[in-house]
Coordinates of C-alpha atoms in Angstrom, one line a residue:
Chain A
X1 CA -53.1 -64.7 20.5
X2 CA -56.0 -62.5 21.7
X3 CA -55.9 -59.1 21.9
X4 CA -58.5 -56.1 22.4
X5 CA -59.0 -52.8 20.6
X6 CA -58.6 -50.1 23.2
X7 CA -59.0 -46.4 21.8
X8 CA -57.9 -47.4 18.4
X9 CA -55.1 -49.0 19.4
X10 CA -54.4 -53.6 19.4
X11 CA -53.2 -55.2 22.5
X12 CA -52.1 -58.5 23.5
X13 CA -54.0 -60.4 26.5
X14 CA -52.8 -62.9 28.5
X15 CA -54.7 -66.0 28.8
X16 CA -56.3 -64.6 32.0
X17 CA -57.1 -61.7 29.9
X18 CA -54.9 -59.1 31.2
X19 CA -52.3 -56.9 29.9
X20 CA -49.1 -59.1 28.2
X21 CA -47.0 -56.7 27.9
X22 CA -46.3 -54.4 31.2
X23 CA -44.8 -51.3 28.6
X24 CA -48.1 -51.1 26.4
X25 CA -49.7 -49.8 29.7
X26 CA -51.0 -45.8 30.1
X27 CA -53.4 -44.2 31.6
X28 CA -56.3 -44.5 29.0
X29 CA -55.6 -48.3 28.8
X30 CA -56.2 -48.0 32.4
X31 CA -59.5 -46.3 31.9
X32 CA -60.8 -48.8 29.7
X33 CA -60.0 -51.6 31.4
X34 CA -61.7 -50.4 34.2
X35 CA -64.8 -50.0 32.3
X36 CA -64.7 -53.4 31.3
X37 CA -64.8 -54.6 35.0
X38 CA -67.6 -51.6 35.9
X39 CA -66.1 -48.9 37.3
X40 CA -66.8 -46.4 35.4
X41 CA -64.2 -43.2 36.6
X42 CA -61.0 -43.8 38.1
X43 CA -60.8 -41.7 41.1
X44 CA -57.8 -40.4 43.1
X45 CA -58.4 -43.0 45.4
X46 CA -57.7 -45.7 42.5
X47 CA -54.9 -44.2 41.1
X48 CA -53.1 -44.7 44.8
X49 CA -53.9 -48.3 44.4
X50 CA -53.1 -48.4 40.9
X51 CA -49.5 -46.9 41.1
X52 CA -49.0 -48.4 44.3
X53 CA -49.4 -51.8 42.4
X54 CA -47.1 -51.1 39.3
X55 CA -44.5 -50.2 41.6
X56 CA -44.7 -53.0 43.4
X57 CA -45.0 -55.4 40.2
X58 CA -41.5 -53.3 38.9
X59 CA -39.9 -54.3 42.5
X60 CA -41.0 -58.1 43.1
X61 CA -42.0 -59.5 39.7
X62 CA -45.6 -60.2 41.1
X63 CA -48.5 -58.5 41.8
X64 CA -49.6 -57.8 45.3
X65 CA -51.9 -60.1 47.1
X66 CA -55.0 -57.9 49.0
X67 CA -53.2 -58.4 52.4
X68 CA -50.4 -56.6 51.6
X69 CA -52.3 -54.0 50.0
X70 CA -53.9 -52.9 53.0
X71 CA -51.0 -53.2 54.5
X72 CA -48.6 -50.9 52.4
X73 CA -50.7 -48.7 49.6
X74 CA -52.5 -46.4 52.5
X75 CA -56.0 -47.9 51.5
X76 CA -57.7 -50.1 53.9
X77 CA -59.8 -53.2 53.3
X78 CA -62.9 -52.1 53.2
X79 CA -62.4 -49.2 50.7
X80 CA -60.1 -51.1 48.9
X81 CA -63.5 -53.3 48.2
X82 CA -65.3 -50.2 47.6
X83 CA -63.0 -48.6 44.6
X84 CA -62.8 -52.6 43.5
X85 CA -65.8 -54.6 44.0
X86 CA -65.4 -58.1 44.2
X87 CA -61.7 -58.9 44.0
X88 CA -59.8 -55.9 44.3
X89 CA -56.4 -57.5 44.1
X90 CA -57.1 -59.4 40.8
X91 CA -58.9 -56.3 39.1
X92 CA -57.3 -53.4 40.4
X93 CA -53.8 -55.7 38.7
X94 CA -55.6 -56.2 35.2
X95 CA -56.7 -52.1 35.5
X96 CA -52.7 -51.6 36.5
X97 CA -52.0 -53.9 33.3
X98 CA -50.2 -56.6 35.5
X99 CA -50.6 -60.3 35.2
X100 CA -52.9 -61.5 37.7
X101 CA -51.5 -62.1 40.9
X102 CA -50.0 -65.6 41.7
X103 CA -51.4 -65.5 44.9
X104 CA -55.0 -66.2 43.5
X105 CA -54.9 -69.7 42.8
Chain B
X1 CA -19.0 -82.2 62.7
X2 CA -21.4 -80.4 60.5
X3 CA -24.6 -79.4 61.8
X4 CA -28.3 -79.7 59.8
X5 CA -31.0 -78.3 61.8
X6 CA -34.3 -79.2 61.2
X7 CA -37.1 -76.9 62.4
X8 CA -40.4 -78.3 62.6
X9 CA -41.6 -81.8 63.3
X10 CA -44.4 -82.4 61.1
X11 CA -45.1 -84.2 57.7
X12 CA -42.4 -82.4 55.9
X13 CA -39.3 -82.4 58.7
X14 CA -39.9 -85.6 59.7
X15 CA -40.0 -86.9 56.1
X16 CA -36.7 -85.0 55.7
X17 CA -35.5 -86.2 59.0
X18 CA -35.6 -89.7 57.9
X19 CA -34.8 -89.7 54.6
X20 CA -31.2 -87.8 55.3
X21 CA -30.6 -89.8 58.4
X22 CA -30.9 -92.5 56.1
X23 CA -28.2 -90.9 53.9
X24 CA -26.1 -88.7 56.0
X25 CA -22.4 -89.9 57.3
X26 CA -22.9 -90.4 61.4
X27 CA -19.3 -89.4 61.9
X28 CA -19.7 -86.1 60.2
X29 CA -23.0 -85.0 61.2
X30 CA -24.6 -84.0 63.7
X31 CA -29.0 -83.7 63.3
X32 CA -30.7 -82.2 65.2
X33 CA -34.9 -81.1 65.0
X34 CA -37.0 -79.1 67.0
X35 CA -40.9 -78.8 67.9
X36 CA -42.6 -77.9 70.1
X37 CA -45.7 -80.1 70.5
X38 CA -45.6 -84.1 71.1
X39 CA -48.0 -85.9 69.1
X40 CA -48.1 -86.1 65.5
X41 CA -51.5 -85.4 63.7
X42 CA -52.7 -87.5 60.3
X43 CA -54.1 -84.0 59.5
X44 CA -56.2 -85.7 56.3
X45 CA -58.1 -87.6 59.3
X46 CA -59.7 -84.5 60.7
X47 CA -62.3 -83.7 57.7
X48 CA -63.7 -87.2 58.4
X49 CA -63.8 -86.8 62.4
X50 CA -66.9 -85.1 62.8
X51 CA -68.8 -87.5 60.6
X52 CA -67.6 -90.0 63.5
X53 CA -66.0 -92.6 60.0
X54 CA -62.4 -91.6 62.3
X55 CA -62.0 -90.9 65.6
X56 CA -59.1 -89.1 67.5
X57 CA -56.8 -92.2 68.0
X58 CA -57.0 -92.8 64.2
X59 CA -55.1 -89.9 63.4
X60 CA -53.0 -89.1 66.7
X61 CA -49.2 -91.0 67.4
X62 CA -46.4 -89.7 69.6
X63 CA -43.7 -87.7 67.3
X64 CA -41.2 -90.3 69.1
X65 CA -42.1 -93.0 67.1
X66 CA -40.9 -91.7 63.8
X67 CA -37.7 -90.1 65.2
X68 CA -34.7 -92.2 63.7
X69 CA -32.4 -93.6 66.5
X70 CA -29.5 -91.4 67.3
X71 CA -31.6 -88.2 66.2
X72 CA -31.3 -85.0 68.9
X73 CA -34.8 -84.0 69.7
X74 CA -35.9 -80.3 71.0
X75 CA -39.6 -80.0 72.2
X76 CA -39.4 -76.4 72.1
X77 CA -40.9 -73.4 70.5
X78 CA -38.5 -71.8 68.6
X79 CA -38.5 -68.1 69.5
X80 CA -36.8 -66.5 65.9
X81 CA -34.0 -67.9 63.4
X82 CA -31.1 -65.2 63.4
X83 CA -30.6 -66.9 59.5
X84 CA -27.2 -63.8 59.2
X85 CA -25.8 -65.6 62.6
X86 CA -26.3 -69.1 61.7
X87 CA -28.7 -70.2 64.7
X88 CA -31.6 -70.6 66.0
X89 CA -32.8 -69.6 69.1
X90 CA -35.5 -71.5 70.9
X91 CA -38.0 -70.0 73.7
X92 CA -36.6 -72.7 76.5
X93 CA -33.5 -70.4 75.9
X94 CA -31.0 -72.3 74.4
X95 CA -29.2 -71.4 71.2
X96 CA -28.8 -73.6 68.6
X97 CA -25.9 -72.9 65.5
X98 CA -26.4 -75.0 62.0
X99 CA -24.2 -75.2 59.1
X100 CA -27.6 -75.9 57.5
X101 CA -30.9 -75.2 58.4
X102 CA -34.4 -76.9 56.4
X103 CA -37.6 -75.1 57.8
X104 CA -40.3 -77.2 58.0
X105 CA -42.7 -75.1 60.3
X106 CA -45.5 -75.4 58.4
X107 CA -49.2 -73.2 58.1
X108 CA -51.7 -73.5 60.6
X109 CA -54.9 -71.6 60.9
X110 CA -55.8 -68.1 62.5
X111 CA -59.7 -67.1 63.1
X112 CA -58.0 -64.2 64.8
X113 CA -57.7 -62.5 61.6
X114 CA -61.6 -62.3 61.2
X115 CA -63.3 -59.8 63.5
X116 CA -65.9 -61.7 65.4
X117 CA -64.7 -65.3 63.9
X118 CA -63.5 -66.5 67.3
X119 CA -66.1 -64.8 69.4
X120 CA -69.1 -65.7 71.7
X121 CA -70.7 -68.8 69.0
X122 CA -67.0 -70.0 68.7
X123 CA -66.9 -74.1 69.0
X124 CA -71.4 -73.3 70.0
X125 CA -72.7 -72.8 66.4
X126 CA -69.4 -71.8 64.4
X127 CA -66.4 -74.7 63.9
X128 CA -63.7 -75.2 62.4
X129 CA -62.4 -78.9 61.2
X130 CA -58.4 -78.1 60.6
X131 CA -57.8 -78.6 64.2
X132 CA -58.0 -81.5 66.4
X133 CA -60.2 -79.9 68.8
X134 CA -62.5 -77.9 66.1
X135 CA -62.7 -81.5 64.5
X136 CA -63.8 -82.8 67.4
X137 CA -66.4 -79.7 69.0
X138 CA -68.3 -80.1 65.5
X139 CA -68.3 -84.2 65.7
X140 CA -69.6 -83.9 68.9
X141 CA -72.3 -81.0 67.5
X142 CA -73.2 -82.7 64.8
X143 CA -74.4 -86.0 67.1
X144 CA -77.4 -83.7 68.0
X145 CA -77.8 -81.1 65.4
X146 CA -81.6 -81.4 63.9
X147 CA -80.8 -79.0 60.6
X148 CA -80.7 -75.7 59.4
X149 CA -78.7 -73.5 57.5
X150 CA -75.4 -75.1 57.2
X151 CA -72.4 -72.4 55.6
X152 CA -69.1 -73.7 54.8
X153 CA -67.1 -70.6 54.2
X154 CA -63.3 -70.4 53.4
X155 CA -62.2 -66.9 54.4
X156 CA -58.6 -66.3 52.3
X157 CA -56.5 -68.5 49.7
X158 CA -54.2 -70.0 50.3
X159 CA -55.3 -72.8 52.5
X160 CA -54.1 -76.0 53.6
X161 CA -55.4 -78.8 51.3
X162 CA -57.3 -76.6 49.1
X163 CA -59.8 -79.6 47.9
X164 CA -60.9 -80.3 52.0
X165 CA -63.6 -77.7 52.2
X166 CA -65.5 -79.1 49.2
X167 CA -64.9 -82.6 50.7
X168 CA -66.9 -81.4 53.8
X169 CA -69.9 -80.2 51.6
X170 CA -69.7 -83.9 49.8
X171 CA -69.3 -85.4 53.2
X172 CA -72.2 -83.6 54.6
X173 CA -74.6 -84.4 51.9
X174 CA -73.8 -87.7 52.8
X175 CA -73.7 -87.8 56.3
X176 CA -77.1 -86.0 56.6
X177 CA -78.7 -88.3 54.0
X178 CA -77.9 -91.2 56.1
X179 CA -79.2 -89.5 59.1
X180 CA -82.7 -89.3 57.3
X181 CA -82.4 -85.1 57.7
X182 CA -81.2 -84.2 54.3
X183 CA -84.4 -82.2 53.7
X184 CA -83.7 -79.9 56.6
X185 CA -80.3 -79.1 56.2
X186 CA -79.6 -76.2 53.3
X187 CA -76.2 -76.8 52.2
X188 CA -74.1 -73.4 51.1
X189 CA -70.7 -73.7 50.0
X190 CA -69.1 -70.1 50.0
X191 CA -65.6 -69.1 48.4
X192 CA -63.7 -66.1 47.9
X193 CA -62.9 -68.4 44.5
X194 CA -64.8 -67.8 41.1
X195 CA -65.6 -71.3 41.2
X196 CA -65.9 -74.4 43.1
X197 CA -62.1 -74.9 43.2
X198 CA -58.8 -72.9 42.0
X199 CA -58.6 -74.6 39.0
X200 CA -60.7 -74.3 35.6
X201 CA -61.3 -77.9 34.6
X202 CA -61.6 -79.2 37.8
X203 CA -63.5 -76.4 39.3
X204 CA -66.0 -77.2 36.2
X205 CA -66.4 -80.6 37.1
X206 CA -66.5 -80.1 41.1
X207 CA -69.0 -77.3 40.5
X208 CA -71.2 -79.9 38.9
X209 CA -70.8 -82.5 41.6
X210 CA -72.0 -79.5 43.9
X211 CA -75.0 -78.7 41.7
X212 CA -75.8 -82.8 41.8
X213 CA -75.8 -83.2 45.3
X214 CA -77.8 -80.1 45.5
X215 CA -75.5 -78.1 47.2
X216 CA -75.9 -74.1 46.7
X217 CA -72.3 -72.0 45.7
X218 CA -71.7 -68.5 46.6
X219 CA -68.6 -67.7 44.5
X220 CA -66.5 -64.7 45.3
X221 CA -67.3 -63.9 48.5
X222 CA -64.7 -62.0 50.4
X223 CA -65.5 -62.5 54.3
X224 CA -65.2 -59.3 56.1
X225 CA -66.6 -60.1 59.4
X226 CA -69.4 -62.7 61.8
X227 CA -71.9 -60.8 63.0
X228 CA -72.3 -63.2 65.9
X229 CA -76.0 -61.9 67.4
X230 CA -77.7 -61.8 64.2
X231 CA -75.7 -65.5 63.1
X232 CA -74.2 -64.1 59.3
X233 CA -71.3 -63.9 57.4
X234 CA -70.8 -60.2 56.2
X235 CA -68.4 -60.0 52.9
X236 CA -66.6 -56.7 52.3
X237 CA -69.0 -55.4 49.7
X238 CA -71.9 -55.9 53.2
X239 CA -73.5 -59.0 51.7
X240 CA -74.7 -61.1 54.2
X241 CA -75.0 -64.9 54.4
X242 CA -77.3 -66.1 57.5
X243 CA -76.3 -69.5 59.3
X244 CA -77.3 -71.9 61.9
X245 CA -74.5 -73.9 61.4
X246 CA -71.4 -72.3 60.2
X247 CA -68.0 -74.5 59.7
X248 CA -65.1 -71.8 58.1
X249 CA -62.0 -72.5 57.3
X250 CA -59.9 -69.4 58.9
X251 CA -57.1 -67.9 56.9
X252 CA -53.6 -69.3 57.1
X253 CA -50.6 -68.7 58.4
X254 CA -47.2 -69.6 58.7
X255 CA -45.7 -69.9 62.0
X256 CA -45.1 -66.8 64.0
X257 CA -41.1 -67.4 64.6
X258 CA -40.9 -66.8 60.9
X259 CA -42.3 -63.3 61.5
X260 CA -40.2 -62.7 64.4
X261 CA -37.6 -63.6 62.3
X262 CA -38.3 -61.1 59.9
X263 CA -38.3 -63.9 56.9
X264 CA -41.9 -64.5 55.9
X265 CA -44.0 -62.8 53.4
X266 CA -47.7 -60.7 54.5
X267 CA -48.9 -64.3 55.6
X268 CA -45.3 -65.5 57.2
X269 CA -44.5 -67.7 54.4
X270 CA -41.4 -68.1 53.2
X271 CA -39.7 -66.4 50.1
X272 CA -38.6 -69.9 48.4
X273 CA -37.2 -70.5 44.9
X274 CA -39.9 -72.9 43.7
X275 CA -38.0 -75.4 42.1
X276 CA -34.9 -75.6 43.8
X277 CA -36.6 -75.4 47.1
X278 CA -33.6 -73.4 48.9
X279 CA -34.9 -70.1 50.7
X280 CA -34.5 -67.1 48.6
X281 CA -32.2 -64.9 50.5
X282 CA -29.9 -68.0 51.9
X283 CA -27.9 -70.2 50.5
X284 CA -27.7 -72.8 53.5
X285 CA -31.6 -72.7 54.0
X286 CA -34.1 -74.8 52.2
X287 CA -37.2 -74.8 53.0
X288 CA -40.0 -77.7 52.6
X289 CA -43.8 -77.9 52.9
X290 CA -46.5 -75.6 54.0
X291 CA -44.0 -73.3 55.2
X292 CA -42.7 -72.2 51.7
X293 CA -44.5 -69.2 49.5
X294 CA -44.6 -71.3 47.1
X295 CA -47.9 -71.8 44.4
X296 CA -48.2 -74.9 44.9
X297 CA -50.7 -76.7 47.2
X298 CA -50.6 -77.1 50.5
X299 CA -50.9 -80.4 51.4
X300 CA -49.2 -83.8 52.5
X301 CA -48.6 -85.1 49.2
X302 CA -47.2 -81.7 47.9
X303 CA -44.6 -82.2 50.8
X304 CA -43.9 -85.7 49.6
X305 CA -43.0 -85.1 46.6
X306 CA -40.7 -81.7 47.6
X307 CA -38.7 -84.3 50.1
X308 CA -37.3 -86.1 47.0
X309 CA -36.2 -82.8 44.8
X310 CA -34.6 -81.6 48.4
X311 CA -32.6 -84.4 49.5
X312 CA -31.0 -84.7 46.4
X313 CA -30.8 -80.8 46.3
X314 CA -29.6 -80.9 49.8
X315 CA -26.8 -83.8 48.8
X316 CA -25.5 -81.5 45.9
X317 CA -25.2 -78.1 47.8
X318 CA -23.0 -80.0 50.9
X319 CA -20.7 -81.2 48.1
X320 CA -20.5 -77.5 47.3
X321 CA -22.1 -78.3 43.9
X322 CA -25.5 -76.1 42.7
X323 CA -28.7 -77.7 43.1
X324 CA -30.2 -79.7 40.0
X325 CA -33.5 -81.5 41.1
X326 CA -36.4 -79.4 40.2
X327 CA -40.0 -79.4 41.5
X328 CA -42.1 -79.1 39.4
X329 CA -45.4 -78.4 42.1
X330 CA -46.8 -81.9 41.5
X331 CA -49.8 -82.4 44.0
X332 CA -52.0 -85.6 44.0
X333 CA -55.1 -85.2 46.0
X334 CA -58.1 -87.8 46.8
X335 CA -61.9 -86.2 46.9
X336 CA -63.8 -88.0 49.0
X337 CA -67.1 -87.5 47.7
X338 CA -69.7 -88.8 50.1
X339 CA -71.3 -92.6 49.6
X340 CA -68.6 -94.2 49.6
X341 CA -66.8 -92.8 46.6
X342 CA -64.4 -90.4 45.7
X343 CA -62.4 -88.2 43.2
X344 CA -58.9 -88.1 42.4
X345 CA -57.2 -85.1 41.0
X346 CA -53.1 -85.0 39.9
X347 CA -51.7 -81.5 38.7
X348 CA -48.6 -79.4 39.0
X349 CA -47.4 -75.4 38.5
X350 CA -48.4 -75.4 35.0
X351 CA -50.8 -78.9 34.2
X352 CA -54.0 -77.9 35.4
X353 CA -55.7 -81.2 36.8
X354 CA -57.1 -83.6 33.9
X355 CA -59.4 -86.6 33.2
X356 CA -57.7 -89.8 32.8
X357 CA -56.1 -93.1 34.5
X358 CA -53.6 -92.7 37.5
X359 CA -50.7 -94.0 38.0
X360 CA -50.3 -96.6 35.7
X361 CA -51.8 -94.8 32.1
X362 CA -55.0 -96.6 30.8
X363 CA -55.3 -98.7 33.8
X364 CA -55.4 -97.1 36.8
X365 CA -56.9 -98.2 39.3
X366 CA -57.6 -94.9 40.1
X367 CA -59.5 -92.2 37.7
X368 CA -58.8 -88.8 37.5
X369 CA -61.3 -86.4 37.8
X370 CA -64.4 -88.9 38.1
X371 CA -66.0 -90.7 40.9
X372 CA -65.4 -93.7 41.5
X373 CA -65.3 -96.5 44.8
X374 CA -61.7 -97.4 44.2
X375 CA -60.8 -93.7 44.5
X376 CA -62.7 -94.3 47.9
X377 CA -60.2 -97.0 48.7
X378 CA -57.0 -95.3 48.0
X379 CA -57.7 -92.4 49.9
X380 CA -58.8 -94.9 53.2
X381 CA -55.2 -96.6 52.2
X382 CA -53.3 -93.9 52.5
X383 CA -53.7 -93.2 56.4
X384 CA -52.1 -96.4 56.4
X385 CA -49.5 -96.1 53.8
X386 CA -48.6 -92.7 55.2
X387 CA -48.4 -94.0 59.1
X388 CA -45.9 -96.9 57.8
X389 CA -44.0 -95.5 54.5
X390 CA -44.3 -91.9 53.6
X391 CA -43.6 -90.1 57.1
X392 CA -40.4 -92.8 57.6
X393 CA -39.3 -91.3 54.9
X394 CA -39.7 -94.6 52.4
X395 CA -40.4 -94.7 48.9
X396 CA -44.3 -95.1 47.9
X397 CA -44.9 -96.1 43.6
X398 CA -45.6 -92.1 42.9
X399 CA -43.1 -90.1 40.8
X400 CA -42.2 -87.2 42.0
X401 CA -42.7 -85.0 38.6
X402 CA -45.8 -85.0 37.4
X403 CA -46.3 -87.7 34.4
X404 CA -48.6 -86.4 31.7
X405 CA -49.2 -90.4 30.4
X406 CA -52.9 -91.6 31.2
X407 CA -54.1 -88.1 31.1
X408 CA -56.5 -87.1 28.7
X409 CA -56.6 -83.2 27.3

């Protein structure tokens, strides 16, 4: 089983290396996982996207794919690619501490 | 009489169509299916159209000729599925009741969604190859084209036939090589993916057949827009990809009646319980083939093997028992790979395509995951076997659950 050491504290990854266990999220595990993709402060912006998705995940058992992101969390595309460079649905779900999202296969 | 509608007319529905007309009591049922267009499309055929190996009789036959005698046809578009109401109704206006309904209405593509996609170089200098007509526009292109900076670019997951796009690059290297231009034509392959394909073993092995054939990859690149005057790809994060030559594979969709139905997902796919294949919300719908939300491949063979697990789902739920059969997302896929040679790759939901023998273990004659000229063959066979057995609805020597014997972890 792999785990990490946030902040003094062990946690169990998935094989994707996300979060295993939805519970063992907060808001400093948040913080350092989104060091570990290079963003270095979460801003308010984020935290929209980031709760947005954890609500979502609570509701439907799956993270949400980018299209209905920008469709429902208030952010738009482009800033959505902004606050998460690259691929903000897969890394703005392993800074929420959800499984990636099936979508991305 | 009981009523089973079938919406959609394609590889799935008619599969379906023949294999429960086959089954079905006459004197208690009534079928009927509906689509709106009249030929039916070999859609494997269009990657090797504009590379002039098919041409547009290959993969083109009337719908008519795989309708089962006795069958009620509908060329119509279907306007929305009221799903609460039991009925269908259709844009020539008439209104159709079912006691069960399979959707079959499959995923076709939308360069709509891109800003500047389908703009002023659309079908001049930027193709696409998952239509008929975008097959053909780049064949006839391609005839004349002297080389440049060719982009293959696939703008969203999940797409039809997921393997097709690195087929093209394979293809191309090929076709351009025969031409004697090779040397002029720079070859960029450009996913939204972190590799050359969406899974880790294969997309190892596919990236390295890329990297042979010395064709560049441009991983994680999420198109934003075509900046048509300048001739680029933009991604969100404003990196830009110049082309002369740029073939894309839009983002898919499901069919629009399933929005105006107010049953589809972001992307108008279906809510479907992937192994049972009956919709998620309704207990009389199932649903089959590209049309489902399922995470499974898109593709012909994926649809094949979902028609066995539904008829016998289907055959349970009318005697009022639960459905059993349970797919497992089996999909079998040939690579062509250029020179006459190709790849074969056979996974599922959970088995992650592996090296090995396929179908019979040890022997083959096809290999998994390597290139070989008799995975060439079978994937030239199968226009034929699927024009005369699979789209009748008749058994072909493939399980329908994936087999781990002959596969090598």
């Amino acid at each position: 089983m792999e785990t990490i050491d946030f902040i003094g504290r062990k946690l169990e990854l998935d094989a994707d290396g996300h979060l295993k266990n939805f519970n063992d999220w907060d808001k400093e595990v948040a913080q350092e996982f989104a060091k570990l993709e290079g963003i270095n402060e979460l801003t308010e912006r984020h935290w929209i996207v980031i709760e947005y998705m954890r609500k979502e995940f609570k509701e439907n058992g799956d993270a949400p794919s980018i299209r209905k992101l920008t469709k429902e969390s208030g952010v738009d595309t482009k800033e959505l690619y902004a606050l998460f460079p690259k691929g903000p649905a897969k890394k703005a779900a392993k800074i929420a501490g959800l499984p990636k999202p099936k979508g991305c296969i | 009489m009981k009523k089973l509608l079938i919406l959609g007319a394609g590889t799935a529905g008619t599969m379906m169509l023949n294999k429960l007309n086959n089954v079905l009591d006459k004197n208690e049922w009534l079928i009927t299916i509906v689509d709106q267009h009249e030929k039916h499309y070999y859609q494997p055929g269009f990657l090797f159209i504009p590379f002039n190996i098919y041409n547009c009789k290959d993969v083109t036959k009337p719908k008519r000729d795989f309708y089962p005698t006795g069958t009620t046809v509908i060329n119509s578009e279907i306007d929305k599925i009221e799903p609460k109401e039991n009925r269908v109704l259709l844009k020539n206006g008439q209104v159709l009741g079912y006691d069960y309904l399979i959707i079959a209405t499959g995923a076709k593509i939308k360069p709509e969604e891109t800003e500047g996609l389908k703009d002023k170089l659309w079908y001049k200098n930027i193709f696409d190859f998952y239509t008929i007509e975008g097959a053909c526009a780049l064949r006839d292109f391609l005839k004349h084209w002297e080389g440049g900076k060719l982009v293959i670019n696939i703008t969203e997951m999940p797409i039809k036939c997921p393997v097709a796009p690195l087929e093209f690059a394979f293809l191309s290297d090929w076709f351009f090589t025969e031409k004697g231009i090779r040397d002029k034509v720079d070859i960029h392959f450009v996913t939204p993916l972190p590799g050359a394909f969406t899974k880790p073993r294969a997309s190892a092995i596919l990236g390295d057949f890329l990297i042979k054939k010395n064709i560049r990859l441009t991983t994680e690149f999420n198109i934003a827009r075509v900046d048509n005057d300048e001739m680029k790809i933009v991604s969100w994060d404003e990196t830009e990809i110049p082309f002369d030559l740029l073939v894309t594979i839009p983002t898919n969709m499901g069919d629009e009646a399933i929005a105006r139905s107010g049953m589809g997902n972001e992307l108008n796919y279906i809510p479907t319980d992937p192994h049972t294949l009956r919709a998620k919300n309704y207990e009389n719908i199932f649903v089959i083939g590209d049309a489902t939300d399922l995470p499974s491949s898109k593709a012909g063979s994926v649809a094949h093997f979902q028609s066995d697990i539904l008829l016998e789902n289907f055959l349970c739920v009318i005697e009022g028992r639960k459905p059993r059969a349970k797919f497992d997302g089996h999909a079998n896929c040939f690579i062509e790979s250029g020179f006459g040679k190709g790849i074969l790759i056979d996974f599922n939901y959970d088995t992650e395509p592996l090296p090995g023998k396929f179908p019979l273990p040890g022997i083959g004659p096809f290999s998994l995951l390597e290139e070989t000229k008799m995975n060439h063959y079978g994937k030239i066979m199968f226009r034929w076997a699927y024009w005369n057995f699979l789209i009748k609805g008749l058994e072909l020597p493939i399980e329908s659950n994936m087999s781990m014997a002959g596969k090598r972890l």
